[in-house]
Amino acid sequence: MNLRFKLAASTALALLLVAPAIAQDHQEAAYLGRIIIGYSEDGTPIYAGENTSYIEGEQLQDTGGNTSVDDILRRQTSVFTLEDPGNPAISVNIRGFEGSGRVAVSVDGVPQNYRVTGHTAQSAAYVDENMLSSIDITRGAVTTVGGSGIAGSVNLRTISAEDVVRAGQKFGGLARLGYGDNGDENAGMLAVGYLDDRFSMLFAVSGTEAHNYEDGDGAEVANTGPDVRSTLFKMGFNIDDRQSLSFSANHYETDFFATSYDQEVTSDTYTLGYKFRSGSLWNLDLNAYVADTEAEYVGGTGSYIGRVMSTRTTGVNATNVSEFSLGGWTVTSANGFDFSRDELGGSGGGVHPTDGTTTRAALFSENIFVNGNWEVTAGVRANSYNVKGQASQGGIDQDYDSVDPKLTLAYQVNDWMQPYVTWSQATRMPTLQETMLGGTHPGGGMGMIANPDLRPEKSTGYEIGFNINRHGLFNTGDRLSGRVNYYKMDVEDYVTASYPNAFTNAFGQTGIAFVNLPGTAKTSGLELELNYAYDLYELGLTYTKNDSDMPSQIAGLGAGQYLPDQTLSLRIATHLMDKRLTIGGQYNYVSGGLYSPLYTPTPVQRDSDYELFDMFAIYRLSDNVTLNAKISNLFDATYVPWLSNDQNGPGRTYYIGTNILF
């Protein structure tokens, strides 16, 4: 551990201890992945000025049909997914970065660190979409919990007892049913819960069965019907009015065909949490977790039938949020630590290592200073990392340290506009899969070799923009909210495969390896996210203009990551029948741009853009029963989704579904 890391760690720990001691004023604070610095007159939380999106409740199903995380994420600014319709894994791309932890993805706050080296995304998070209650998205460097990536973080939250027990009741339940005709997709979820002042409990079961869908030309697209089953158990106990405990267990399993194999995947997550609330002095969240993901190749056309790959992640994190005054400034200070360990397992991995461990430790401090119209956020994250394993020619035991600062200046120029500027650094440590690549590609060719000298990626970036929250823009009672911003990111020591060039590692082996590229990988873009509401009408608009100067990502050793040059998503809805009926439409445009086709080492310009139109209706039969319907790809367009396995997307599809609280 070097001197810089020790100094930063000492500083973060000192702030953690000192902040409560100098606390003077009190506002209710909560740490939810973002920091609440106050509340508006209507009780809406006011968050620190970060580039975040929070999607919850009915927003997850506000366009009818079954919840699709891929569809939801692809409608957000600078957010995309690498989509394999046969594999239900979620692989998030933010600002043109995906794979190997460049975007830190978690489920209920638990890191999803299962990695794959193959003709697909390098990261895979498995969560049952029927169980979702909200999605948190943060773009850019993250200083606090979940700050292990360089492009941002995404947290997928599952339902809890509060979602299924009606107000004023102790017992309750929630049923979700859905059907889509193209692929005969049947989805169902049943949850029951109990909730009182001291105790809460939830149990839920879910399943989705699907078959191959047809594209816009009516041709069946093979291997596009994964089946998913899951169970969820949660329990909470309030020890007293300041302390509480929580526990959750989530089991997920799926079977599908992808990358030449029939695969069976299981994912189990266990969490134990403790909260302590004591006014402005201590607002502590302490969490421990275990996550196990295992994939087995049970059939197919490849030569690795019987392969088993697993990742077990254990960890603990703590965050304390304090509020105090410092001169004329009101300060909200989040301080804590983040520790986790990955352990690989399995057999017959081929190019995938099945024996090795990584250990990550971090101390962080993020402080929001508010004085009148000024808001200043100053954060630092000190990281320590170790990767250890046995390569074919020798052992690997590498340590890395980094200190990553972040600074945001914001000014409230009037009651509805807040310009801001952010500068940050972030570090992405090399994974075991990158460091310990090995074996030979099926069918022969040059061998794959480890690179024990692989260095971390270091990102430096800035963002400038303004937040908008305007009431009475055109009419009394209307509201325009959102954000417009420009970002730029420079990444040193960017990691990619050396293919087709041979590389000689520190053991004297020559072959294909993951290497640090010379020079700087650059990406920049314009992001726009606006929402307008007036009386019975709503309009949502997101737009991204991306300009990427990134090196090629090789399909087979990391799928492509380039975002399209432009994306636009427009949603229009109106409420009728005393707001019991909502009808609307969704338009999505994806342009061409620089693209990495499968099995192609050099990116090409792909100019084929596409447009998709959806129509939807949501009818609230009662306070407890909601019916929904959707026509997806209304005009039956034939298209290949950007960042996919190059199969055609689904043609026109009709969805019907219902949510029932009981």
XYZ file of C-alpha atoms in Angstrom:
662
model
C 0.000 0.000 0.000
C 1.697 3.217 -1.172
C 1.893 6.588 0.566
C -0.842 8.234 -1.509
C -3.302 5.502 -0.592
C -2.400 5.718 3.102
C -2.898 9.495 3.138
C -6.250 9.304 1.386
C -7.393 6.455 3.600
C -6.424 8.397 6.713
C -8.275 11.464 5.470
C -11.456 9.549 4.715
C -11.357 7.817 8.095
C -10.739 11.124 9.872
C -13.759 12.703 8.192
C -15.849 9.697 9.143
C -14.946 10.173 12.806
C -14.838 13.960 13.008
C -17.989 14.889 11.083
C -20.477 13.744 13.759
C -18.486 15.492 16.464
C -18.934 18.937 14.862
C -22.566 18.413 13.882
C -24.768 21.392 14.746
C -27.917 21.514 12.587
C -30.226 18.666 11.660
C -32.110 17.750 8.526
C -33.398 14.267 7.897
C -30.889 12.506 5.640
C -30.895 9.148 3.924
C -28.339 7.320 1.852
C -29.953 5.585 -1.129
C -27.029 5.403 -3.513
C -27.501 9.156 -3.800
C -27.370 11.789 -1.075
C -30.454 13.715 0.028
C -29.477 17.267 1.005
C -32.977 18.522 1.781
C -36.649 18.435 0.862
C -38.874 20.716 -1.215
C -42.169 22.103 0.082
C -44.118 19.137 -1.305
C -41.776 16.679 0.417
C -39.818 15.701 -2.682
C -36.183 14.841 -1.813
C -33.537 17.229 -3.113
C -30.451 15.314 -4.237
C -26.917 16.495 -4.742
C -26.306 17.664 -8.307
C -25.175 14.395 -9.883
C -25.959 12.968 -13.314
C -28.416 10.340 -12.144
C -31.681 8.777 -13.274
C -34.050 7.025 -10.902
C -36.732 4.783 -12.409
C -39.260 3.301 -10.016
C -42.710 1.838 -9.547
C -45.077 2.332 -12.449
C -42.288 3.908 -14.528
C -40.950 0.383 -15.030
C -44.216 -0.633 -16.692
C -45.466 2.741 -17.906
C -45.494 1.660 -21.543
C -47.519 -1.506 -20.998
C -46.399 -5.089 -21.473
C -43.796 -6.927 -19.473
C -40.880 -5.098 -17.931
C -37.764 -5.264 -20.146
C -34.620 -3.915 -18.537
C -32.897 -3.780 -21.930
C -35.695 -1.609 -23.329
C -35.780 0.662 -20.272
C -32.024 1.215 -20.214
C -31.827 1.823 -23.971
C -34.284 4.721 -23.541
C -31.945 6.569 -21.137
C -29.324 9.112 -22.206
C -25.882 7.607 -22.952
C -27.054 4.225 -21.648
C -27.201 1.098 -23.778
C -26.991 -2.649 -23.329
C -25.242 -5.412 -25.218
C -28.229 -7.518 -26.120
C -28.273 -11.234 -26.825
C -31.941 -12.262 -27.200
C -31.067 -15.814 -26.236
C -29.290 -14.849 -23.023
C -31.313 -12.994 -20.354
C -28.158 -11.502 -18.773
C -28.047 -7.712 -18.472
C -24.841 -6.068 -19.754
C -24.898 -2.301 -19.310
C -23.006 0.170 -21.485
C -22.640 3.798 -20.343
C -21.020 6.399 -22.606
C -19.468 3.697 -24.781
C -17.924 1.614 -21.984
C -19.010 -1.936 -21.190
C -17.567 -5.117 -19.789
C -15.199 -6.196 -17.031
C -16.610 -3.752 -14.513
C -16.316 -0.534 -16.532
C -19.916 -0.037 -15.446
C -20.440 -1.253 -11.877
C -23.710 -3.230 -11.914
C -25.366 -4.458 -8.733
C -28.611 -6.109 -7.647
C -29.935 -4.791 -4.333
C -26.519 -3.241 -3.802
C -24.649 -6.535 -4.345
C -21.935 -6.362 -7.067
C -22.520 -8.634 -10.070
C -18.966 -9.680 -10.957
C -19.578 -12.749 -13.107
C -17.463 -12.301 -16.278
C -17.425 -14.087 -19.621
C -14.690 -14.115 -22.242
C -16.373 -15.127 -25.471
C -18.460 -13.926 -28.395
C -20.625 -11.832 -26.107
C -20.536 -9.180 -23.395
C -17.758 -9.431 -20.832
C -20.115 -8.774 -17.912
C -23.387 -10.476 -17.031
C -25.916 -9.580 -14.336
C -28.896 -11.865 -13.812
C -32.097 -10.480 -12.276
C -35.732 -11.435 -12.756
C -37.436 -8.494 -14.449
C -40.775 -9.455 -12.854
C -39.237 -8.786 -9.418
C -37.944 -5.278 -10.085
C -39.092 -2.237 -8.106
C -36.589 0.423 -9.278
C -33.379 1.130 -11.200
C -30.690 3.636 -10.158
C -28.365 4.937 -12.900
C -25.347 7.165 -12.300
C -23.239 8.390 -15.217
C -19.577 9.188 -14.747
C -17.283 8.543 -11.801
C -18.873 7.290 -8.566
C -16.993 8.063 -5.360
C -19.114 6.154 -2.854
C -20.428 2.560 -2.665
C -20.465 1.003 -6.133
C -17.642 3.204 -7.369
C -15.458 0.488 -8.893
C -16.141 1.420 -12.537
C -15.006 4.284 -14.751
C -18.221 5.069 -16.663
C -20.888 4.869 -13.972
C -23.025 2.462 -11.994
C -26.424 0.779 -12.182
C -28.279 -0.727 -9.240
C -31.297 -2.976 -9.889
C -33.581 -3.109 -6.857
C -36.099 -5.873 -6.198
C -39.499 -5.533 -4.543
C -39.991 -5.406 -0.778
C -42.930 -5.718 1.608
C -43.691 -2.005 1.178
C -44.445 -2.681 -2.507
C -47.062 -5.360 -1.882
C -48.834 -4.373 1.367
C -51.467 -1.672 0.929
C -51.445 1.421 3.144
C -53.157 0.767 6.466
C -52.943 -3.025 6.096
C -50.599 -5.572 7.620
C -50.989 -8.403 5.137
C -51.002 -8.062 1.384
C -49.945 -9.478 -1.925
C -49.069 -8.599 -5.486
C -49.652 -10.639 -8.643
C -48.200 -9.772 -12.048
C -49.266 -11.614 -15.178
C -48.193 -10.966 -18.743
C -48.354 -12.480 -22.211
C -46.648 -11.560 -25.491
C -47.807 -13.205 -28.708
C -44.520 -13.082 -30.663
C -42.528 -15.848 -29.008
C -45.415 -16.946 -26.803
C -43.882 -15.248 -23.787
C -45.738 -16.018 -20.556
C -44.658 -14.230 -17.389
C -46.061 -14.440 -13.875
C -45.088 -13.317 -10.394
C -46.802 -13.777 -7.037
C -45.646 -12.029 -3.870
C -47.099 -11.999 -0.351
C -45.981 -9.727 2.439
C -46.462 -8.643 6.036
C -45.690 -5.200 7.415
C -46.125 -3.541 10.800
C -44.217 -1.059 12.935
C -41.584 -3.604 13.994
C -41.475 -6.411 11.465
C -41.695 -6.936 7.702
C -41.516 -10.025 5.510
C -41.860 -10.801 1.811
C -41.912 -14.015 -0.178
C -42.208 -14.033 -3.969
C -41.999 -16.557 -6.795
C -41.720 -15.763 -10.474
C -41.345 -17.446 -13.833
C -41.077 -16.578 -17.518
C -41.407 -19.039 -20.391
C -40.686 -17.974 -23.966
C -40.071 -19.382 -27.428
C -38.355 -18.119 -30.553
C -39.780 -14.859 -31.881
C -40.246 -13.785 -35.522
C -38.612 -10.734 -37.057
C -40.336 -8.078 -39.168
C -40.144 -10.326 -42.249
C -41.900 -13.164 -40.451
C -38.768 -15.303 -40.200
C -38.196 -17.189 -36.971
C -35.053 -16.075 -35.141
C -33.391 -19.100 -33.566
C -32.550 -19.440 -29.876
C -34.424 -16.363 -28.681
C -36.630 -17.840 -25.963
C -34.876 -18.108 -22.584
C -36.791 -19.453 -19.590
C -36.373 -17.842 -16.155
C -37.446 -18.892 -12.650
C -36.736 -17.149 -9.366
C -37.681 -16.869 -5.716
C -37.181 -13.949 -3.342
C -37.355 -13.746 0.447
C -36.903 -10.589 2.504
C -37.260 -9.874 6.196
C -36.827 -6.724 8.281
C -36.905 -6.024 12.009
C -36.876 -2.681 13.811
C -34.897 -3.208 16.987
C -36.024 0.179 18.309
C -36.810 3.600 16.852
C -33.157 4.036 15.764
C -31.916 0.566 14.768
C -33.088 -2.010 12.243
C -31.939 -5.284 10.698
C -32.704 -6.712 7.260
C -32.077 -9.980 5.455
C -32.744 -11.099 1.894
C -32.212 -14.248 -0.150
C -32.691 -14.344 -3.920
C -32.439 -17.467 -6.076
C -32.428 -17.162 -9.873
C -32.099 -19.823 -12.558
C -32.353 -19.792 -16.330
C -31.646 -22.043 -19.287
C -30.958 -20.818 -22.813
C -28.848 -21.338 -25.936
C -26.089 -18.825 -26.694
C -22.534 -18.814 -28.092
C -22.968 -22.376 -29.480
C -24.046 -23.951 -26.186
C -27.125 -24.870 -24.187
C -26.436 -23.205 -20.861
C -27.876 -23.468 -17.400
C -27.168 -20.530 -15.096
C -27.964 -20.141 -11.410
C -27.435 -17.000 -9.354
C -27.898 -16.790 -5.573
C -27.598 -13.605 -3.540
C -27.759 -13.201 0.240
C -27.623 -9.890 2.099
C -27.618 -8.858 5.753
C -28.075 -5.214 6.630
C -27.992 -3.014 9.720
C -29.166 0.603 9.950
C -28.632 3.092 12.758
C -30.301 6.502 12.776
C -29.434 9.099 15.414
C -30.424 12.551 14.205
C -27.671 14.365 12.377
C -24.882 12.554 14.235
C -25.061 9.074 12.794
C -27.015 7.702 9.858
C -25.195 4.432 9.322
C -25.845 1.700 6.767
C -23.815 -1.498 7.201
C -24.234 -4.348 4.711
C -22.710 -7.802 4.233
C -23.417 -9.998 1.224
C -22.646 -13.176 -0.692
C -23.332 -13.677 -4.409
C -22.838 -16.965 -6.290
C -23.242 -17.253 -10.058
C -22.553 -20.493 -11.926
C -22.917 -21.388 -15.606
C -22.767 -24.930 -17.012
C -22.594 -25.853 -20.702
C -24.966 -28.806 -20.874
C -25.224 -29.254 -24.651
C -24.702 -27.630 -28.014
C -22.392 -27.697 -30.999
C -19.089 -26.693 -29.404
C -16.307 -28.839 -27.966
C -16.639 -27.629 -24.361
C -19.835 -29.384 -23.292
C -19.508 -29.950 -19.548
C -17.711 -26.650 -18.928
C -18.539 -25.071 -15.557
C -17.677 -21.475 -14.636
C -18.529 -19.813 -11.346
C -17.867 -16.607 -9.463
C -18.435 -16.218 -5.733
C -18.412 -12.656 -4.413
C -18.367 -11.848 -0.698
C -18.229 -8.373 0.717
C -19.149 -5.769 3.276
C -19.664 -2.022 3.038
C -20.591 0.784 5.376
C -21.755 4.351 4.784
C -22.407 6.995 7.408
C -24.218 10.206 6.415
C -23.807 13.198 8.705
C -25.151 16.737 8.566
C -23.510 19.721 10.192
C -22.698 23.397 9.752
C -19.274 24.745 8.913
C -19.249 28.519 9.051
C -21.988 29.656 6.697
C -22.091 26.288 4.903
C -24.467 23.395 5.507
C -22.615 20.126 4.932
C -23.929 16.663 4.110
C -21.057 14.205 4.444
C -21.090 10.538 3.347
C -18.112 8.501 4.521
C -17.370 4.814 4.613
C -15.615 1.770 3.242
C -16.221 -0.845 0.569
C -14.626 -4.323 0.629
C -15.268 -7.358 -1.575
C -13.585 -10.513 -2.813
C -14.186 -12.595 -5.959
C -13.257 -16.271 -6.130
C -13.428 -18.196 -9.398
C -14.371 -21.839 -9.673
C -15.375 -24.483 -12.174
C -13.710 -26.851 -14.617
C -12.959 -27.105 -18.330
C -12.839 -23.332 -18.641
C -10.703 -23.206 -21.773
C -9.755 -19.551 -22.211
C -11.621 -18.772 -18.980
C -9.650 -19.050 -15.719
C -11.434 -21.159 -13.104
C -8.981 -20.660 -10.237
C -8.053 -17.277 -8.836
C -9.105 -14.510 -6.458
C -9.414 -10.740 -6.517
C -9.711 -8.523 -3.481
C -10.935 -4.913 -3.543
C -10.866 -2.421 -0.682
C -11.797 1.242 -0.704
C -12.287 4.142 1.681
C -14.370 7.063 0.498
C -15.587 10.484 1.534
C -18.108 12.589 -0.374
C -19.135 15.973 1.019
C -21.803 18.360 -0.262
C -21.386 21.974 0.863
C -24.393 24.297 0.430
C -24.335 28.052 1.034
C -27.187 30.049 -0.427
C -27.264 29.298 -4.151
C -23.877 27.568 -4.166
C -23.483 23.791 -4.026
C -20.006 22.217 -3.938
C -19.439 18.458 -3.922
C -15.945 17.253 -3.017
C -15.204 13.546 -2.934
C -12.303 11.140 -2.877
C -12.111 7.366 -3.203
C -8.951 5.506 -2.228
C -8.725 2.017 -3.744
C -6.542 -0.991 -3.101
C -6.718 -4.104 -5.283
C -5.079 -7.510 -5.495
C -5.327 -10.177 -8.203
C -3.924 -13.640 -7.490
C -3.964 -16.863 -9.473
C -1.968 -19.534 -11.255
C -1.344 -19.069 -14.993
C -0.015 -21.832 -17.238
C 3.608 -20.687 -16.845
C 3.647 -19.280 -13.319
C 1.854 -17.579 -10.475
C 0.374 -14.093 -10.629
C 0.118 -11.879 -7.555
C -0.354 -8.203 -8.369
C -1.293 -5.221 -6.194
C -2.697 -1.909 -7.414
C -3.578 1.319 -5.607
C -5.308 4.489 -6.728
C -6.673 7.728 -5.312
C -9.571 9.160 -7.312
C -10.924 12.651 -6.556
C -14.151 14.241 -7.757
C -15.285 17.866 -7.622
C -18.609 19.429 -8.656
C -19.484 23.139 -8.566
C -23.151 24.091 -8.977
C -24.982 27.408 -8.703
C -28.736 27.980 -8.511
C -29.083 31.005 -10.811
C -32.861 31.220 -10.237
C -35.631 29.059 -8.841
C -35.543 26.640 -11.786
C -32.026 26.435 -13.293
C -28.821 25.078 -11.757
C -25.689 25.113 -13.954
C -22.881 22.809 -12.837
C -19.447 21.573 -13.789
C -17.802 18.318 -12.652
C -14.218 17.101 -12.867
C -13.311 13.574 -11.811
C -10.872 10.694 -11.964
C -11.742 7.005 -11.804
C -9.818 3.728 -11.956
C -10.911 0.370 -13.353
C -8.737 -2.501 -12.137
C -7.958 -5.427 -14.510
C -10.059 -8.522 -13.899
C -8.930 -12.099 -13.388
C -10.370 -12.996 -16.785
C -8.247 -10.346 -18.496
C -5.098 -10.987 -16.486
C -5.201 -14.787 -16.666
C -6.520 -15.433 -20.180
C -5.338 -18.843 -21.396
C -5.957 -21.864 -23.566
C -6.708 -22.113 -27.277
C -9.742 -21.051 -29.270
C -11.763 -24.059 -30.425
C -10.799 -24.876 -33.999
C -7.154 -23.946 -33.509
C -5.317 -20.730 -34.127
C -2.929 -18.744 -31.980
C -2.980 -19.564 -28.264
C -4.322 -17.288 -25.548
C -1.890 -16.222 -22.824
C -1.940 -14.390 -19.509
C -0.539 -10.901 -18.977
C 0.718 -10.523 -15.392
C 1.809 -6.939 -16.140
C -1.636 -5.665 -17.104
C -2.211 -2.191 -15.618
C -5.459 -0.516 -14.471
C -7.393 1.832 -16.722
C -7.358 5.437 -15.535
C -10.141 7.791 -16.603
C -10.086 11.579 -16.356
C -13.222 13.432 -17.329
C -15.333 16.508 -16.993
C -18.982 17.371 -17.445
C -20.708 20.721 -17.849
C -24.440 21.260 -17.951
C -27.490 22.486 -16.098
C -30.380 20.960 -14.161
C -33.908 22.226 -14.857
C -36.971 22.239 -12.600
C -39.379 24.851 -13.948
C -42.985 25.249 -12.824
C -45.374 27.396 -14.823
C -43.361 27.394 -18.044
C -46.308 27.722 -20.436
C -49.299 27.314 -18.139
C -50.051 27.510 -14.456
C -49.517 24.046 -13.020
C -47.183 22.659 -15.677
C -43.647 21.455 -14.946
C -40.495 20.971 -17.000
C -37.665 19.017 -15.380
C -34.476 17.366 -16.554
C -30.865 17.935 -17.487
C -28.766 19.067 -20.441
C -25.029 18.414 -20.354
C -21.837 17.765 -22.293
C -19.229 15.236 -21.116
C -15.719 14.222 -22.116
C -13.701 11.213 -20.929
C -10.036 10.373 -21.556
C -8.860 6.874 -20.621
C -5.201 5.954 -20.268
C -3.970 2.333 -20.416
C -7.199 1.188 -22.062
C -7.390 -2.629 -21.994
C -8.266 -4.637 -25.087
C -7.175 -7.822 -26.827
C -3.937 -7.767 -28.820
C -5.637 -9.709 -31.647
C -4.600 -10.099 -34.432
C -1.131 -9.132 -33.148
C 0.944 -11.516 -31.100
C 2.082 -10.463 -27.637
C 4.975 -11.796 -25.543
C 4.255 -11.827 -21.826
C 6.563 -11.727 -18.799
C 6.797 -15.554 -18.823
C 8.194 -15.514 -22.370
C 5.019 -16.890 -23.969
C 3.789 -15.483 -27.272
C 0.113 -15.389 -28.201
C -3.077 -13.355 -27.852
C -3.449 -11.468 -24.586
C -5.267 -8.539 -23.053
C -2.931 -5.539 -23.195
C -2.817 -1.846 -22.306
C -2.960 0.235 -25.465
C -0.646 3.222 -25.871
C -2.161 6.686 -26.168
C -5.508 7.909 -24.911
C -8.945 6.502 -25.618
C -11.397 9.395 -25.910
C -15.151 9.735 -25.878
C -17.470 12.709 -25.535
C -21.103 13.505 -26.014
C -24.167 15.636 -25.515
C -26.895 14.324 -23.215
C -30.434 15.641 -22.913
C -33.130 14.350 -20.576
C -36.397 16.325 -20.290
C -39.815 15.602 -18.838
C -42.862 17.843 -19.239
C -46.216 17.428 -17.519
C -49.352 19.542 -17.703
C -52.830 18.643 -16.592
C -53.589 15.347 -18.357
C -50.545 15.236 -20.618
C -46.981 13.963 -20.189
C -43.993 14.097 -22.508
C -40.579 12.534 -21.994
C -37.562 13.109 -24.215
C -34.035 11.707 -24.106
C -31.321 12.393 -26.655
C -27.664 11.423 -26.915
C -25.048 12.670 -29.380
C -21.937 10.523 -29.044
C -18.462 11.150 -30.451
C -16.092 8.247 -29.839
C -12.401 7.841 -30.541
C -12.108 4.441 -28.916
C -9.913 1.515 -29.935
C -11.541 -1.556 -31.398
C -13.045 -4.172 -29.110
C -12.660 -7.663 -30.534
C -15.733 -9.874 -30.594
C -14.625 -13.113 -29.001
C -12.350 -11.251 -26.619
C -14.781 -8.554 -25.642
C -17.747 -7.603 -27.798
C -18.112 -4.179 -29.389
C -18.799 -1.162 -27.211
C -19.313 1.749 -29.606
C -22.526 3.675 -29.069
C -24.467 4.818 -32.126
C -23.755 8.400 -33.148
C -27.207 9.501 -32.036
C -30.165 8.072 -30.141
C -33.537 9.679 -29.522
C -36.425 8.454 -27.404
C -39.765 10.249 -27.218
C -42.721 9.233 -25.071
C -46.125 10.942 -25.179
C -49.051 10.001 -22.936
C -52.450 11.379 -21.967
C -54.688 10.534 -19.009
C -58.413 10.068 -19.526
C -61.472 8.993 -17.519
C -60.395 10.801 -14.341
C -56.849 9.510 -14.922
C -57.974 5.893 -14.812
C -56.953 5.356 -18.438
C -53.539 6.261 -19.873
C -52.839 5.923 -23.576
C -49.674 6.877 -25.383
C -46.886 6.152 -27.769
C -43.140 5.580 -27.657
C -40.719 6.454 -30.475
C -37.089 5.292 -30.518
C -34.484 6.254 -33.092
C -31.013 4.698 -33.342
C -28.572 6.085 -35.912
C -25.571 4.441 -37.511
C -21.993 4.940 -36.432
C -18.697 3.195 -35.835
C -19.374 -0.477 -35.154
C -17.475 -3.678 -34.324
C -19.110 -6.628 -36.143
C -18.724 -10.114 -34.741
C -15.350 -11.746 -35.476
C -13.994 -8.538 -37.039
C -10.862 -6.940 -35.523
C -11.328 -3.558 -37.208
C -14.431 -1.381 -36.651
C -16.456 -0.287 -39.664
C -18.872 2.540 -40.354
C -22.379 1.124 -40.116
C -24.842 3.621 -41.582
C -28.050 1.616 -41.254
C -30.246 3.433 -38.736
C -33.646 2.231 -37.534
C -36.822 3.538 -35.950
C -39.252 1.753 -33.659
C -42.791 2.815 -32.751
C -44.791 1.443 -29.821
C -48.336 2.106 -28.636
C -49.571 1.386 -25.128
C -52.574 1.663 -22.834
C -52.859 1.334 -19.073
C -56.263 1.087 -17.390
C -56.692 1.316 -13.621
C -59.704 -0.859 -13.026
C -59.506 0.020 -9.325
C -56.932 1.223 -6.835
C -55.628 -2.345 -6.691
C -56.029 -3.700 -10.227
C -54.238 -2.380 -13.317
C -54.597 -3.720 -16.849
C -52.035 -2.927 -19.528
C -51.601 -3.524 -23.237
C -48.874 -2.714 -25.728
C -48.049 -3.056 -29.402
C -44.279 -3.155 -29.793
C -42.640 -2.418 -33.170
C -45.974 -1.173 -34.476
C -44.924 -1.035 -38.148
C -43.238 -4.470 -38.094
C -39.799 -3.088 -38.961
C -36.977 -5.494 -39.764
C -33.829 -4.330 -37.992
C -30.685 -5.484 -36.208
C -30.463 -3.962 -32.703
C -27.327 -1.921 -32.096
C -24.884 -3.716 -29.786
C -26.311 -7.184 -30.220
C -25.311 -10.599 -31.523
C -26.307 -9.375 -35.020
C -29.605 -11.277 -35.070
C -32.747 -9.467 -36.180
C -34.906 -7.951 -33.471
C -38.528 -9.009 -32.883
C -41.254 -7.912 -35.281
C -44.636 -6.576 -34.253
C -45.571 -7.963 -30.856
C -48.789 -7.646 -28.833
C -48.591 -7.658 -25.037
C -51.302 -7.833 -22.414
C -50.841 -7.953 -18.665
C -52.167 -7.081 -15.243
C -50.959 -6.018 -11.789
C -53.189 -7.015 -8.866
C -52.752 -5.912 -5.255
C -54.735 -7.971 -2.759
